[in-house]
Amino acid sequence: MTLSKKTRDDLQSLITRFSEVGKLPQGGVTRLAYTPLEDEMHRIFREEGKAHGFNVWEDSIGNSFVGNISDEKEPHTLLGSHLDSVIEGGPYDGVVGVAGGFAAMLELKRQGKKIPLVVAAFRCEESSNFQHCTVGSGLMTHALDLQGLQNVVSLEGEKLSDCLARHGYRGEVPVPEGITRYIELHIEQGRVLQENDTQIGIVTAIAAPHRYRLRLQGFSEHSGATPMNLRLDALCAASEVILAVEQIGREESVNASVATVGCIDNHPNIINSVPGMTDLRIDMRGIHTESLLSMDKALKERVDEICRRRGISYQLDCIDTMEPCHMDGTLVEQLCRAAHAEELSFRKMPSGAGHDALSFAHLYPTAMVFIPCKDGISHNIAEYTSPEQIEAGVRVLVRFLLQGEGGDKQALDQ
Ligand code: GLV
Ligand code: MN
Ligand code: MN
């Protein structure tokens, strides 16, 4: 089945329109969560929804919804993803799931098929601004609660709760009724599909993050006058910790886990003082709980050993733990069938990256469809996915939705 020319044009023009928001001179985009740029993305999404005759609403977290049903309590499939980005990110991460879900709904409307659907754009999927991921979808499904995010602040130092209030959002919603299943289309953000010359990935599990903030307290003093044997250099301790985290990730890579120090704050950060205090943020991820727990243990042991040896005091705080989640087996098989019916090559695979789907899997049957991105590059301005690759993902969604309804057998067999 090919998508109609109108749907293909609408899909590409929506993606182009989104990519103008927060566009950077060097390419790519920056659209941090709960900033005016993310607001603008949501405004565009709702505007496009209205323009195509769909119902449009927003919840009190700021998530936006476009649906072909008049009452959101009516049983429906939820499609969706996010519209915020990392700093210097690409235009496809998240956008493909929102624009692709929207295109699938448009295509079904054009084919005269009545399949109850809602497409969601969730707030704050990226951890870049608040150091917490999947905030919009997590609050919506009560996978997160606002109480637990009390001390969470943005890069500008604004509390999440104040930020929600400033937007006029209350930050809480009842668990939504009417959702029967959740499906998210997303770029793979890795190289497996490209390297295996495969058009579609059907996700089996999503890795969960275990995240820590580590404060290393040494002593800041004159870099010329302090002899080497008398120093308490927090940055040197940090550099050992960074390499230890890499080693922990390497050791657990046999279980498909990873570990990263992506963030460092060094004080006073001047050339002529020994660094007195260094903060690190550590992100460890895995699809196996035992592997995550063993990385937690190794991290605590290594930090303690490094700091004791160097006379550095430290505080290691866990700032986020999520459970890895498994996709619904029936949906996985149905999506494989849909890809097969579309004559697209496909494979089942885990997701190393986090997604809004993590917030839904504890409540509803949940699944994800991946499409390749060039050289697997994402969270980078070089991120690229071709129109044909995006359309292939939308075709899988459309075919799946037709199958799921048990509907139009002829269309399915074509
Ligand atoms: C989201 O993109 C994440 O996995 O950090
Ligand atoms: Mn991302
Ligand atoms: Mn994403």
XYZ file of C-alpha atoms and ligand atoms in Angstrom:
421
model
C 0.000 0.000 0.000
C 1.353 3.422 -0.809
C 0.215 6.492 1.088
C -1.798 8.959 -0.970
C 0.180 11.834 -2.461
C -1.795 14.251 -0.258
C -0.803 12.399 2.900
C 2.854 12.223 1.830
C 2.839 15.964 1.108
C 1.107 16.775 4.410
C 3.599 14.604 6.294
C 6.642 16.270 4.776
C 5.263 19.786 5.099
C 4.470 19.196 8.787
C 7.998 17.896 9.405
C 9.450 20.903 7.558
C 7.251 23.266 9.548
C 8.344 21.697 12.825
C 12.014 21.829 11.784
C 11.828 25.642 11.475
C 11.172 25.982 15.222
C 14.393 26.388 17.163
C 16.411 25.945 13.970
C 20.135 26.551 14.453
C 22.389 28.370 11.951
C 24.709 25.337 11.832
C 21.748 22.959 11.224
C 19.627 20.973 13.662
C 17.430 22.379 16.410
C 17.354 23.285 20.096
C 13.877 23.196 21.650
C 14.097 22.585 25.352
C 11.118 21.353 27.339
C 8.614 23.922 28.613
C 10.286 26.787 26.776
C 8.469 29.045 24.274
C 9.948 26.948 21.451
C 8.340 23.757 22.722
C 5.105 25.730 23.258
C 5.283 26.806 19.619
C 5.682 23.181 18.430
C 2.548 22.217 20.352
C 0.657 25.223 19.007
C 1.536 24.200 15.440
C 0.477 20.609 16.090
C -2.911 21.650 17.449
C -3.357 24.198 14.651
C -2.675 21.511 12.000
C -5.067 19.168 13.778
C -7.846 21.744 13.692
C -7.112 22.658 10.070
C -7.667 19.020 9.084
C -10.969 18.834 10.937
C -9.844 16.768 13.938
C -10.655 17.393 17.585
C -7.881 19.047 19.507
C -7.208 19.386 23.224
C -4.476 19.899 25.805
C -4.163 18.413 29.295
C -3.069 20.229 32.431
C 0.530 19.052 31.956
C 0.708 20.708 28.548
C 0.543 17.520 26.473
C -1.365 18.105 23.215
C -3.818 15.729 21.563
C -5.383 15.536 18.124
C -8.044 12.881 17.645
C -10.761 11.609 15.346
C -13.047 10.864 18.312
C -15.355 13.381 19.947
C -15.092 12.027 23.489
C -11.631 11.117 24.746
C -13.180 8.412 26.973
C -14.227 6.497 23.858
C -11.953 3.431 23.408
C -9.111 4.373 21.069
C -5.558 3.624 20.027
C -3.074 6.267 21.161
C -0.159 7.122 18.846
C 2.439 9.673 19.841
C 5.854 10.927 20.808
C 7.455 14.244 21.815
C 8.266 17.638 20.295
C 11.062 18.898 22.558
C 14.701 18.294 21.647
C 18.112 18.073 23.255
C 20.532 20.983 22.911
C 21.827 20.884 19.315
C 19.595 17.961 18.398
C 18.131 16.836 15.116
C 14.723 17.566 13.615
C 13.447 13.948 13.603
C 13.789 12.708 17.195
C 10.203 12.664 18.535
C 8.824 14.647 15.595
C 8.622 11.536 13.414
C 6.285 9.862 15.922
C 3.970 12.866 16.201
C 3.935 13.800 12.494
C 3.905 10.114 11.465
C 0.980 9.309 13.782
C -0.845 12.347 12.442
C -0.198 11.231 8.840
C -1.510 7.731 9.642
C -4.715 9.256 11.027
C -5.054 11.489 7.947
C -4.485 8.568 5.595
C -7.163 6.466 7.290
C -9.579 9.393 7.090
C -8.822 9.738 3.382
C -9.403 6.016 2.913
C -12.770 6.412 4.637
C -11.776 4.099 7.518
C -13.269 4.844 10.919
C -10.667 3.676 13.414
C -10.782 5.573 16.731
C -7.417 7.256 17.106
C -5.710 9.960 19.123
C -2.251 11.325 18.344
C -0.394 12.787 21.312
C 2.564 15.142 21.608
C 4.081 14.758 25.052
C 5.979 17.446 26.922
C 9.517 17.143 28.178
C 10.574 13.709 26.944
C 14.223 14.771 26.874
C 16.132 15.064 30.131
C 18.205 17.974 28.798
C 16.333 20.804 30.525
C 15.127 19.236 33.805
C 17.485 16.219 34.034
C 14.346 14.046 34.020
C 12.989 12.193 31.029
C 9.401 11.434 29.904
C 7.911 14.021 32.256
C 4.761 14.798 30.220
C 3.853 11.181 29.470
C 4.994 10.037 32.932
C 2.755 12.535 34.763
C -0.118 11.652 32.445
C 0.087 7.924 33.210
C 1.141 8.390 36.852
C 4.424 6.613 36.132
C 5.812 9.812 37.729
C 4.228 12.017 40.341
C 4.802 15.704 40.742
C 5.601 15.266 44.425
C 8.662 13.220 43.449
C 9.767 16.026 41.098
C 9.532 18.769 43.761
C 13.202 19.704 43.613
C 13.631 19.381 39.886
C 14.898 22.582 38.250
C 15.551 23.639 34.654
C 18.962 24.650 33.285
C 17.884 28.238 34.053
C 17.185 27.245 37.660
C 13.377 27.370 37.487
C 11.457 24.728 39.487
C 9.407 22.359 37.313
C 6.312 23.027 39.445
C 6.741 26.814 39.038
C 7.299 26.360 35.348
C 4.073 24.338 35.017
C 2.183 26.963 37.044
C 3.612 29.799 34.930
C 2.210 28.024 31.899
C -1.159 27.711 33.653
C -0.785 23.920 33.983
C -1.751 22.144 37.201
C 0.686 19.287 36.565
C -1.768 16.528 37.390
C -4.416 14.638 35.465
C -6.569 11.608 36.288
C -5.297 8.424 34.607
C -6.826 8.763 31.152
C -9.715 6.525 30.233
C -10.353 5.237 26.761
C -6.800 4.302 25.741
C -6.710 0.662 24.632
C -3.085 0.537 23.444
C -0.140 2.833 22.757
C 2.063 2.731 19.651
C 5.056 5.014 19.041
C 6.941 5.498 15.795
C 10.518 6.742 16.309
C 13.881 6.924 14.610
C 16.173 4.145 15.798
C 18.971 6.462 17.021
C 21.450 3.641 16.471
C 23.045 1.826 13.545
C 21.502 -1.656 13.694
C 18.883 -1.126 10.977
C 21.251 0.620 8.571
C 24.038 -1.902 9.067
C 21.642 -4.776 8.463
C 20.008 -3.042 5.522
C 16.638 -3.310 7.265
C 13.773 -0.866 6.811
C 11.786 -1.381 10.022
C 12.584 -2.270 13.627
C 9.879 -3.686 15.890
C 10.910 -2.919 19.441
C 10.824 -5.742 21.989
C 12.069 -3.899 25.119
C 13.152 -0.408 26.173
C 16.232 0.154 28.298
C 15.654 2.042 31.533
C 17.950 4.661 33.015
C 19.507 4.609 36.480
C 20.906 8.096 36.997
C 23.109 9.655 39.626
C 24.461 13.030 40.636
C 27.892 12.855 42.218
C 29.363 15.769 44.151
C 33.104 15.494 44.782
C 34.385 17.845 47.439
C 38.107 18.548 47.527
C 39.865 21.789 48.387
C 40.436 24.749 46.120
C 43.753 26.541 46.524
C 46.618 28.110 44.616
C 47.677 26.005 41.615
C 51.203 27.370 41.712
C 51.868 27.325 45.437
C 50.258 23.978 46.414
C 52.675 21.039 46.097
C 51.358 17.969 44.289
C 51.352 15.749 47.375
C 49.178 18.168 49.372
C 46.304 18.597 46.972
C 42.671 17.534 47.216
C 41.837 17.920 43.547
C 38.138 17.196 42.917
C 38.522 17.225 39.133
C 41.262 14.584 39.210
C 38.971 12.375 41.307
C 36.189 13.078 38.795
C 38.379 11.993 35.915
C 39.025 8.660 37.613
C 35.290 8.272 38.218
C 34.547 9.041 34.565
C 36.905 6.288 33.419
C 35.488 3.917 36.035
C 31.966 4.556 34.703
C 33.180 3.801 31.197
C 34.730 0.570 32.465
C 31.509 -0.414 34.269
C 29.596 0.138 31.029
C 32.127 -1.900 29.062
C 31.910 -4.775 31.509
C 28.105 -4.799 31.399
C 27.970 -4.391 27.622
C 27.698 -8.197 27.437
C 24.197 -7.617 28.834
C 23.541 -4.750 26.371
C 23.944 -2.142 29.128
C 25.715 1.207 28.763
C 27.108 3.824 31.160
C 27.923 7.469 30.476
C 29.079 10.586 32.290
C 27.491 13.252 30.111
C 27.678 16.268 32.361
C 30.367 17.920 34.455
C 30.434 21.113 36.534
C 33.785 22.139 37.866
C 34.463 24.813 40.514
C 35.931 27.331 40.512
C 36.940 26.344 36.972
C 39.820 28.775 36.598
C 43.327 28.100 35.339
C 45.181 29.047 38.502
C 43.249 27.166 41.191
C 43.168 23.502 42.107
C 39.545 22.413 41.459
C 37.765 22.266 44.814
C 34.415 20.855 43.843
C 33.240 18.869 40.840
C 29.741 17.607 40.059
C 29.081 14.776 37.634
C 25.856 13.384 36.245
C 25.921 9.707 35.437
C 23.489 7.888 33.137
C 23.486 4.068 33.140
C 20.979 2.165 31.065
C 19.993 -1.405 30.452
C 17.186 -3.730 29.486
C 18.000 -6.218 32.288
C 17.276 -5.205 35.862
C 20.074 -7.449 37.264
C 22.597 -5.708 35.037
C 21.382 -2.274 36.158
C 21.616 -3.334 39.792
C 25.096 -4.683 39.306
C 26.158 -1.378 37.683
C 24.645 0.507 40.654
C 26.720 -1.616 43.030
C 29.921 -1.255 40.999
C 29.466 2.521 40.776
C 29.081 2.881 44.556
C 32.140 0.714 45.195
C 34.349 2.474 42.652
C 33.368 5.989 43.770
C 34.034 5.059 47.374
C 37.408 3.522 46.587
C 38.571 6.464 44.434
C 37.448 9.074 46.954
C 38.943 7.290 49.980
C 42.290 6.892 48.240
C 42.333 10.588 47.288
C 40.924 11.985 50.561
C 37.958 13.486 48.706
C 34.540 13.570 50.352
C 31.541 12.861 48.197
C 27.797 12.665 47.943
C 26.269 10.224 45.477
C 22.535 10.753 44.928
C 20.332 8.583 42.788
C 18.204 11.030 40.786
C 16.234 8.633 38.600
C 15.527 4.923 38.450
C 13.156 3.383 35.993
C 12.295 -0.225 35.267
C 13.208 -1.582 31.830
C 10.001 -2.408 30.030
C 8.920 -5.074 27.605
C 6.659 -4.433 24.689
C 3.374 -6.286 24.353
C 3.977 -9.629 22.595
C 0.738 -9.567 20.615
C 1.323 -6.033 19.346
C 4.902 -6.948 18.402
C 3.618 -9.838 16.263
C 0.892 -7.688 14.705
C 3.420 -4.995 13.812
C 5.725 -7.621 12.280
C 2.786 -8.836 10.199
C 2.038 -5.274 9.119
C 5.663 -4.695 8.035
C 5.639 -8.015 6.187
C 2.365 -7.135 4.438
C 3.960 -3.855 3.355
C 6.870 -5.842 1.895
C 9.294 -4.001 4.143
C 12.263 -5.790 5.651
C 12.036 -5.818 9.444
C 13.668 -7.168 12.588
C 12.792 -7.317 16.253
C 15.195 -5.335 18.414
C 15.575 -3.695 21.835
C 15.749 0.093 22.240
C 18.748 1.536 24.030
C 17.233 5.027 24.012
C 14.371 6.015 26.286
C 10.946 6.857 24.901
C 7.508 7.979 26.014
C 6.428 4.359 25.519
C 8.212 3.676 28.851
C 5.422 5.619 30.567
C 2.621 3.579 29.013
C 3.808 -0.024 29.218
C 2.673 -0.469 32.849
C -0.904 0.504 31.968
C -1.661 -0.493 28.395
C -0.412 -2.884 25.721
C 2.444 -0.841 24.259
C 4.729 -1.193 21.248
C 7.143 0.804 19.098
C 8.174 0.929 15.458
C 11.675 2.092 14.508
C 12.861 3.496 11.211
C 16.560 3.951 10.417
C 18.389 7.259 10.715
C 21.514 7.991 8.709
C 24.597 6.309 10.224
C 22.560 5.881 13.419
C 23.304 9.493 14.365
C 20.867 11.210 16.748
C 21.051 13.831 19.521
C 23.207 15.623 16.978
C 22.522 18.256 14.319
C 23.547 15.713 11.648
C 20.487 13.530 12.404
C 18.737 12.585 9.143
C 15.976 10.255 7.989
C 14.681 10.315 4.418
C 11.045 11.013 3.487
C 10.786 7.436 2.135
C 12.006 5.975 5.422
C 9.456 7.995 7.376
C 6.712 7.005 4.963
C 7.628 3.332 5.422
C 7.068 3.755 9.172
C 3.694 5.411 8.574
C 2.686 2.614 6.207
C 3.365 0.079 8.964
C 1.172 2.083 11.346
C -1.660 2.331 8.823
C -1.483 -1.347 7.916
C -1.352 -2.322 11.581
C -4.381 -0.175 12.422
C -6.363 -1.738 9.593
C -5.362 -5.222 10.805
C -6.133 -4.385 14.418
C -9.673 -3.511 13.503
C -9.953 -6.874 11.788
C -11.090 -4.468 9.086
C -10.905 -4.451 5.346
C -9.462 -7.862 4.671
C -9.069 -7.104 1.029
C -6.996 -4.031 1.713
C -4.826 -6.128 4.020
C -4.270 -8.870 1.490
C -3.359 -6.527 -1.327
C 15.929 10.266 25.107
O 16.159 10.612 23.968
C 16.912 9.552 25.839
O 16.969 8.308 25.697
O 17.711 10.205 26.531
Mn 15.983 12.157 22.261
Mn 12.942 10.754 21.220
